[in-house]
Tab-separated table of C-alpha atoms in Angstrom:
chain	number	residue	atom	x	y	z
Z	149	UNK	CA	-15.979	14.431	5.482
Z	150	UNK	CA	-17.524	13.308	2.570
Z	151	UNK	CA	-16.227	9.812	1.344
Z	152	UNK	CA	-16.764	6.772	-1.139
Z	153	UNK	CA	-16.936	3.456	-0.384
Z	154	UNK	CA	-16.670	0.985	-2.499
Z	155	UNK	CA	-16.921	-3.057	-2.997
Z	156	UNK	CA	-13.434	-4.735	-2.771
Z	157	UNK	CA	-12.480	-6.407	-6.222
Z	158	UNK	CA	-10.983	-8.074	-7.806
Z	159	UNK	CA	-14.744	-8.645	-9.460
Z	160	UNK	CA	-13.964	-11.899	-12.377
Z	161	UNK	CA	-16.877	-12.857	-14.433
Z	162	UNK	CA	-17.053	-14.570	-18.026
Z	163	UNK	CA	-18.042	-12.390	-20.901
Z	164	UNK	CA	-21.881	-11.780	-21.458
Z	165	UNK	CA	-22.065	-12.052	-17.557
Z	166	UNK	CA	-23.938	-9.449	-15.474
Z	167	UNK	CA	-21.771	-6.895	-13.786
Z	168	UNK	CA	-22.724	-4.486	-10.541
Z	169	UNK	CA	-19.932	-3.079	-8.749
Z	170	UNK	CA	-21.465	-1.746	-5.143
Z	171	UNK	CA	-20.522	2.122	-4.005
Z	172	UNK	CA	-22.282	4.077	-1.207
Z	173	UNK	CA	-21.450	7.511	-0.392
Z	174	UNK	CA	-21.657	9.722	3.245
Z	175	UNK	CA	-22.173	13.253	2.294
Z	176	UNK	CA	-22.555	16.745	3.253
Z	177	UNK	CA	-25.345	18.665	1.117
Z	178	UNK	CA	-26.170	17.081	-2.323
Z	179	UNK	CA	-23.387	15.777	-4.076
Z	180	UNK	CA	-22.734	14.836	-7.957
Z	181	UNK	CA	-21.937	11.240	-8.609
Z	182	UNK	CA	-19.478	9.805	-10.820
Z	183	UNK	CA	-18.150	7.065	-12.185
Z	184	UNK	CA	-14.858	6.748	-13.731
Z	185	UNK	CA	-12.990	4.044	-15.362
Z	186	UNK	CA	-8.816	3.264	-16.153
Z	187	UNK	CA	-7.886	1.071	-18.654
Z	188	UNK	CA	-4.552	-0.404	-18.586
Z	189	UNK	CA	-1.839	2.268	-19.123
Z	190	UNK	CA	-4.173	4.616	-19.157
Z	191	UNK	CA	-5.697	8.191	-17.149
Z	192	UNK	CA	-9.115	8.023	-15.343
Z	193	UNK	CA	-11.702	8.243	-18.051
Z	194	UNK	CA	-15.526	9.190	-16.936
Z	195	UNK	CA	-17.370	6.634	-17.591
Z	196	UNK	CA	-21.063	8.347	-16.482
Z	197	UNK	CA	-22.575	10.704	-14.032
Z	198	UNK	CA	-25.719	11.879	-11.957
Z	199	UNK	CA	-26.204	14.988	-10.647
Z	200	UNK	CA	-29.540	15.079	-8.471
Z	201	UNK	CA	-31.420	11.929	-6.451
Z	202	UNK	CA	-33.186	9.103	-9.315
Z	203	UNK	CA	-30.910	10.679	-12.244
Z	204	UNK	CA	-29.783	7.526	-13.751
Z	205	UNK	CA	-26.393	7.963	-15.620
Z	206	UNK	CA	-25.519	6.161	-19.098
Z	207	UNK	CA	-22.595	5.213	-21.529
Z	208	UNK	CA	-21.446	2.062	-23.064
Z	209	UNK	CA	-23.859	0.109	-21.777
Z	210	UNK	CA	-22.867	0.800	-18.229
Z	211	UNK	CA	-25.834	2.179	-15.527
Z	212	UNK	CA	-25.906	3.560	-12.644
Z	213	UNK	CA	-28.788	5.290	-10.622
Z	214	UNK	CA	-28.761	8.152	-7.718
Z	215	UNK	CA	-30.111	6.308	-4.541
Z	216	UNK	CA	-30.653	9.358	-2.355
Z	217	UNK	CA	-32.255	7.035	0.119
Z	218	UNK	CA	-29.941	4.627	0.005
Z	219	UNK	CA	-26.767	6.837	-0.582
Z	220	UNK	CA	-25.992	4.227	-3.256
Z	221	UNK	CA	-24.750	4.557	-6.746
Z	222	UNK	CA	-24.272	1.016	-8.375
Z	223	UNK	CA	-22.688	0.414	-11.589
Z	224	UNK	CA	-24.474	-2.159	-13.493
Z	225	UNK	CA	-23.816	-3.675	-16.889
Z	226	UNK	CA	-26.033	-6.286	-18.367
Z	227	UNK	CA	-23.592	-8.088	-20.617
Z	228	UNK	CA	-19.794	-7.176	-19.765
Z	229	UNK	CA	-16.903	-7.617	-22.598
Z	230	UNK	CA	-13.394	-8.429	-22.352
Z	231	UNK	CA	-12.764	-5.021	-23.435
Z	232	UNK	CA	-14.261	-4.069	-19.963
Z	233	UNK	CA	-11.746	-5.392	-18.211
Z	234	UNK	CA	-10.565	-2.282	-16.399
Z	235	UNK	CA	-10.205	-0.508	-12.684
Z	236	UNK	CA	-13.776	1.482	-11.803
Z	237	UNK	CA	-13.919	4.382	-9.581
Z	238	UNK	CA	-16.769	5.390	-7.966
Z	239	UNK	CA	-16.092	9.711	-6.901
Z	240	UNK	CA	-18.375	12.375	-5.814
Z	241	UNK	CA	-18.151	16.159	-6.138
Z	242	UNK	CA	-20.020	18.584	-3.833
Z	243	UNK	CA	-19.197	21.802	-5.208
Z	244	UNK	CA	-16.017	22.778	-4.041
Z	245	UNK	CA	-14.506	21.672	-7.646
Z	246	UNK	CA	-13.113	18.869	-5.896
Z	247	UNK	CA	-13.389	15.027	-6.696
Z	248	UNK	CA	-13.444	12.147	-3.457
Z	249	UNK	CA	-13.017	8.823	-5.048
Z	250	UNK	CA	-13.588	5.498	-3.670
Z	251	UNK	CA	-10.448	3.087	-3.329
Z	252	UNK	CA	-11.147	1.161	-7.383
Z	253	UNK	CA	-12.807	-2.244	-8.431
Z	254	UNK	CA	-10.878	-4.014	-10.999
Z	255	UNK	CA	-12.944	-5.893	-13.720
Z	256	UNK	CA	-11.703	-8.631	-14.921
Z	257	UNK	CA	-13.898	-10.150	-17.515
Z	258	UNK	CA	-12.675	-14.017	-19.135
Z	259	UNK	CA	-13.372	-15.066	-22.398
W	236	UNK	CA	-11.049	12.987	-26.065
W	237	UNK	CA	-8.678	15.172	-24.689
W	238	UNK	CA	-5.280	13.593	-23.610
W	239	UNK	CA	-3.379	14.381	-20.540
W	240	UNK	CA	0.651	13.220	-20.453
W	241	UNK	CA	2.639	12.329	-17.761
W	242	UNK	CA	6.198	12.363	-18.138
W	243	UNK	CA	8.255	9.785	-16.916
W	244	UNK	CA	5.618	7.098	-16.197
W	245	UNK	CA	8.213	5.478	-13.750
W	246	UNK	CA	10.991	6.893	-11.510
W	247	UNK	CA	13.786	5.568	-9.015
W	248	UNK	CA	15.224	8.048	-7.475
W	249	UNK	CA	17.740	8.447	-3.974
W	250	UNK	CA	16.972	8.752	-0.678
W	251	UNK	CA	17.897	13.117	-0.362
W	252	UNK	CA	17.523	13.754	-3.824
W	253	UNK	CA	14.571	15.556	-5.929
W	254	UNK	CA	12.629	14.528	-8.766
W	255	UNK	CA	10.014	16.162	-11.111
W	256	UNK	CA	7.228	14.831	-12.582
W	257	UNK	CA	5.543	16.849	-15.825
W	258	UNK	CA	1.994	16.785	-16.970
W	259	UNK	CA	0.893	18.040	-20.538
W	260	UNK	CA	-2.443	18.607	-21.481
W	261	UNK	CA	-2.046	17.829	-25.616
W	262	UNK	CA	-4.477	19.581	-27.360
W	263	UNK	CA	-5.876	21.454	-25.271
W	264	UNK	CA	-5.491	24.326	-22.901
W	265	UNK	CA	-5.987	23.592	-19.709
W	266	UNK	CA	-7.170	26.551	-16.979
W	267	UNK	CA	-7.083	24.234	-13.790
W	268	UNK	CA	-4.345	21.186	-13.186
W	269	UNK	CA	-4.562	18.729	-10.458
W	270	UNK	CA	-2.379	16.624	-8.528
W	271	UNK	CA	-3.235	13.199	-6.790
W	272	UNK	CA	-1.633	11.017	-5.234
W	273	UNK	CA	-2.339	6.915	-4.889
W	274	UNK	CA	-1.791	4.532	-2.229
W	275	UNK	CA	-2.186	0.969	-2.962
W	276	UNK	CA	-5.320	-0.529	-2.424
W	277	UNK	CA	-6.205	3.050	-1.511
W	278	UNK	CA	-8.616	6.755	-3.410
W	279	UNK	CA	-6.728	9.123	-4.965
W	280	UNK	CA	-6.086	11.838	-2.819
W	281	UNK	CA	-5.814	15.268	-3.964
W	282	UNK	CA	-2.749	16.640	-3.056
W	283	UNK	CA	-3.431	20.257	-4.339
W	284	UNK	CA	-4.682	22.607	-7.003
W	285	UNK	CA	-3.460	24.866	-9.468
W	286	UNK	CA	-4.532	27.228	-11.849
W	287	UNK	CA	-2.424	28.845	-14.441
W	288	UNK	CA	0.246	31.718	-13.598
W	289	UNK	CA	-1.250	31.767	-9.628
W	290	UNK	CA	0.449	29.549	-7.409
W	291	UNK	CA	-1.326	26.375	-6.510
W	292	UNK	CA	-3.647	25.883	-3.318
W	293	UNK	CA	-2.654	22.262	-1.540
W	294	UNK	CA	-4.936	20.439	0.594
W	295	UNK	CA	-4.505	20.491	4.332
W	296	UNK	CA	-1.662	18.396	5.247
W	297	UNK	CA	0.046	18.059	2.196
W	298	UNK	CA	3.650	19.807	2.577
W	299	UNK	CA	4.046	22.784	-0.137
W	300	UNK	CA	7.841	22.786	0.634
W	301	UNK	CA	7.951	19.146	-0.345
W	302	UNK	CA	5.879	19.034	-3.339
W	303	UNK	CA	6.466	21.852	-5.577
W	304	UNK	CA	4.101	22.605	-7.951
W	305	UNK	CA	4.394	25.146	-10.807
W	306	UNK	CA	1.865	25.340	-13.434
W	307	UNK	CA	3.598	28.116	-15.843
W	308	UNK	CA	1.252	27.131	-18.973
W	309	UNK	CA	-1.851	26.052	-19.927
W	310	UNK	CA	-0.631	23.289	-21.282
W	311	UNK	CA	1.735	22.498	-18.092
W	312	UNK	CA	2.094	21.911	-14.949
W	313	UNK	CA	5.275	20.026	-12.961
W	314	UNK	CA	5.624	18.420	-9.608
W	315	UNK	CA	8.469	18.260	-7.595
W	316	UNK	CA	9.258	16.162	-5.125
W	317	UNK	CA	12.099	17.622	-2.796
W	318	UNK	CA	14.471	15.719	-0.596
W	319	UNK	CA	12.728	12.611	-1.243
W	320	UNK	CA	12.290	9.860	1.758
W	321	UNK	CA	11.027	6.425	0.772
W	322	UNK	CA	7.822	7.568	2.663
W	323	UNK	CA	7.240	9.499	-0.582
W	324	UNK	CA	7.300	6.234	-2.965
W	325	UNK	CA	3.375	6.436	-4.442
W	326	UNK	CA	1.236	6.594	-7.351
W	327	UNK	CA	1.378	10.405	-8.637
W	328	UNK	CA	-1.678	11.264	-11.388
W	329	UNK	CA	-2.283	14.677	-12.528
W	330	UNK	CA	-5.381	15.958	-14.111
W	331	UNK	CA	-6.103	19.043	-16.346
W	332	UNK	CA	-9.611	20.532	-16.647
W	333	UNK	CA	-10.622	22.185	-20.228
W	334	UNK	CA	-13.319	24.239	-18.651
W	335	UNK	CA	-15.451	24.222	-15.361
W	336	UNK	CA	-17.283	21.329	-15.659
W	337	UNK	CA	-16.025	17.733	-14.840
W	338	UNK	CA	-16.994	16.543	-18.373
W	339	UNK	CA	-14.166	18.473	-19.292
W	340	UNK	CA	-11.802	17.127	-16.926
W	341	UNK	CA	-8.950	14.711	-18.143
W	342	UNK	CA	-6.278	12.427	-16.377
W	343	UNK	CA	-2.673	11.167	-16.985
W	344	UNK	CA	-2.096	8.256	-17.040
W	345	UNK	CA	0.476	8.436	-13.493
W	346	UNK	CA	4.112	8.152	-12.216
W	347	UNK	CA	5.053	5.674	-10.139
W	348	UNK	CA	7.690	7.371	-7.809
W	349	UNK	CA	9.935	4.665	-5.565
W	350	UNK	CA	12.569	6.008	-3.688
W	351	UNK	CA	15.323	4.111	-2.264
């Protein structure tokens, strides 16, 4: 079945460091791909998405490119801030109106 | 953005009792609501999807008699865990969708259920 694999956390970085959180997927068909972010005490929020191969989703300085050849959707940010500390979830949708999530990766950014 | 609330945020109940979790869309009408369950260090697993005024559609392996879902209005859905057991202890998350797009799907902060 469809699945999403994320790197285990926590990822610990200093402020202004470069961030990469790896995400790979297995799916039949052509899924849409998403990154969600969950700040402490809050619900998941859609961060960015890409709906077809080679699309790049971007928001708040975060980017991810839909790579069909490597079945990946890695999340990147050039310079993280303390306020980016959160849990990040990669997810996919294959058209059945359901989301399949990864296990989440906690990011901790220190000043 | 749109806000989804859950109540309670934490609940402890004794084995054999039932507990109800509420999910509300505070500033929009939700045509569809979703209930997820999350185990530690595991992904969110969809339990069921409900449309207002209709019976919920449960995912394979989810006991519909144990996890009762009611979506009586466009702003409220409830999940009742009946005859709870320790293995039902988990983090339950609801989500509400305003339209057909995932851009319009909003998540609640979750409810931690502990069954003793």
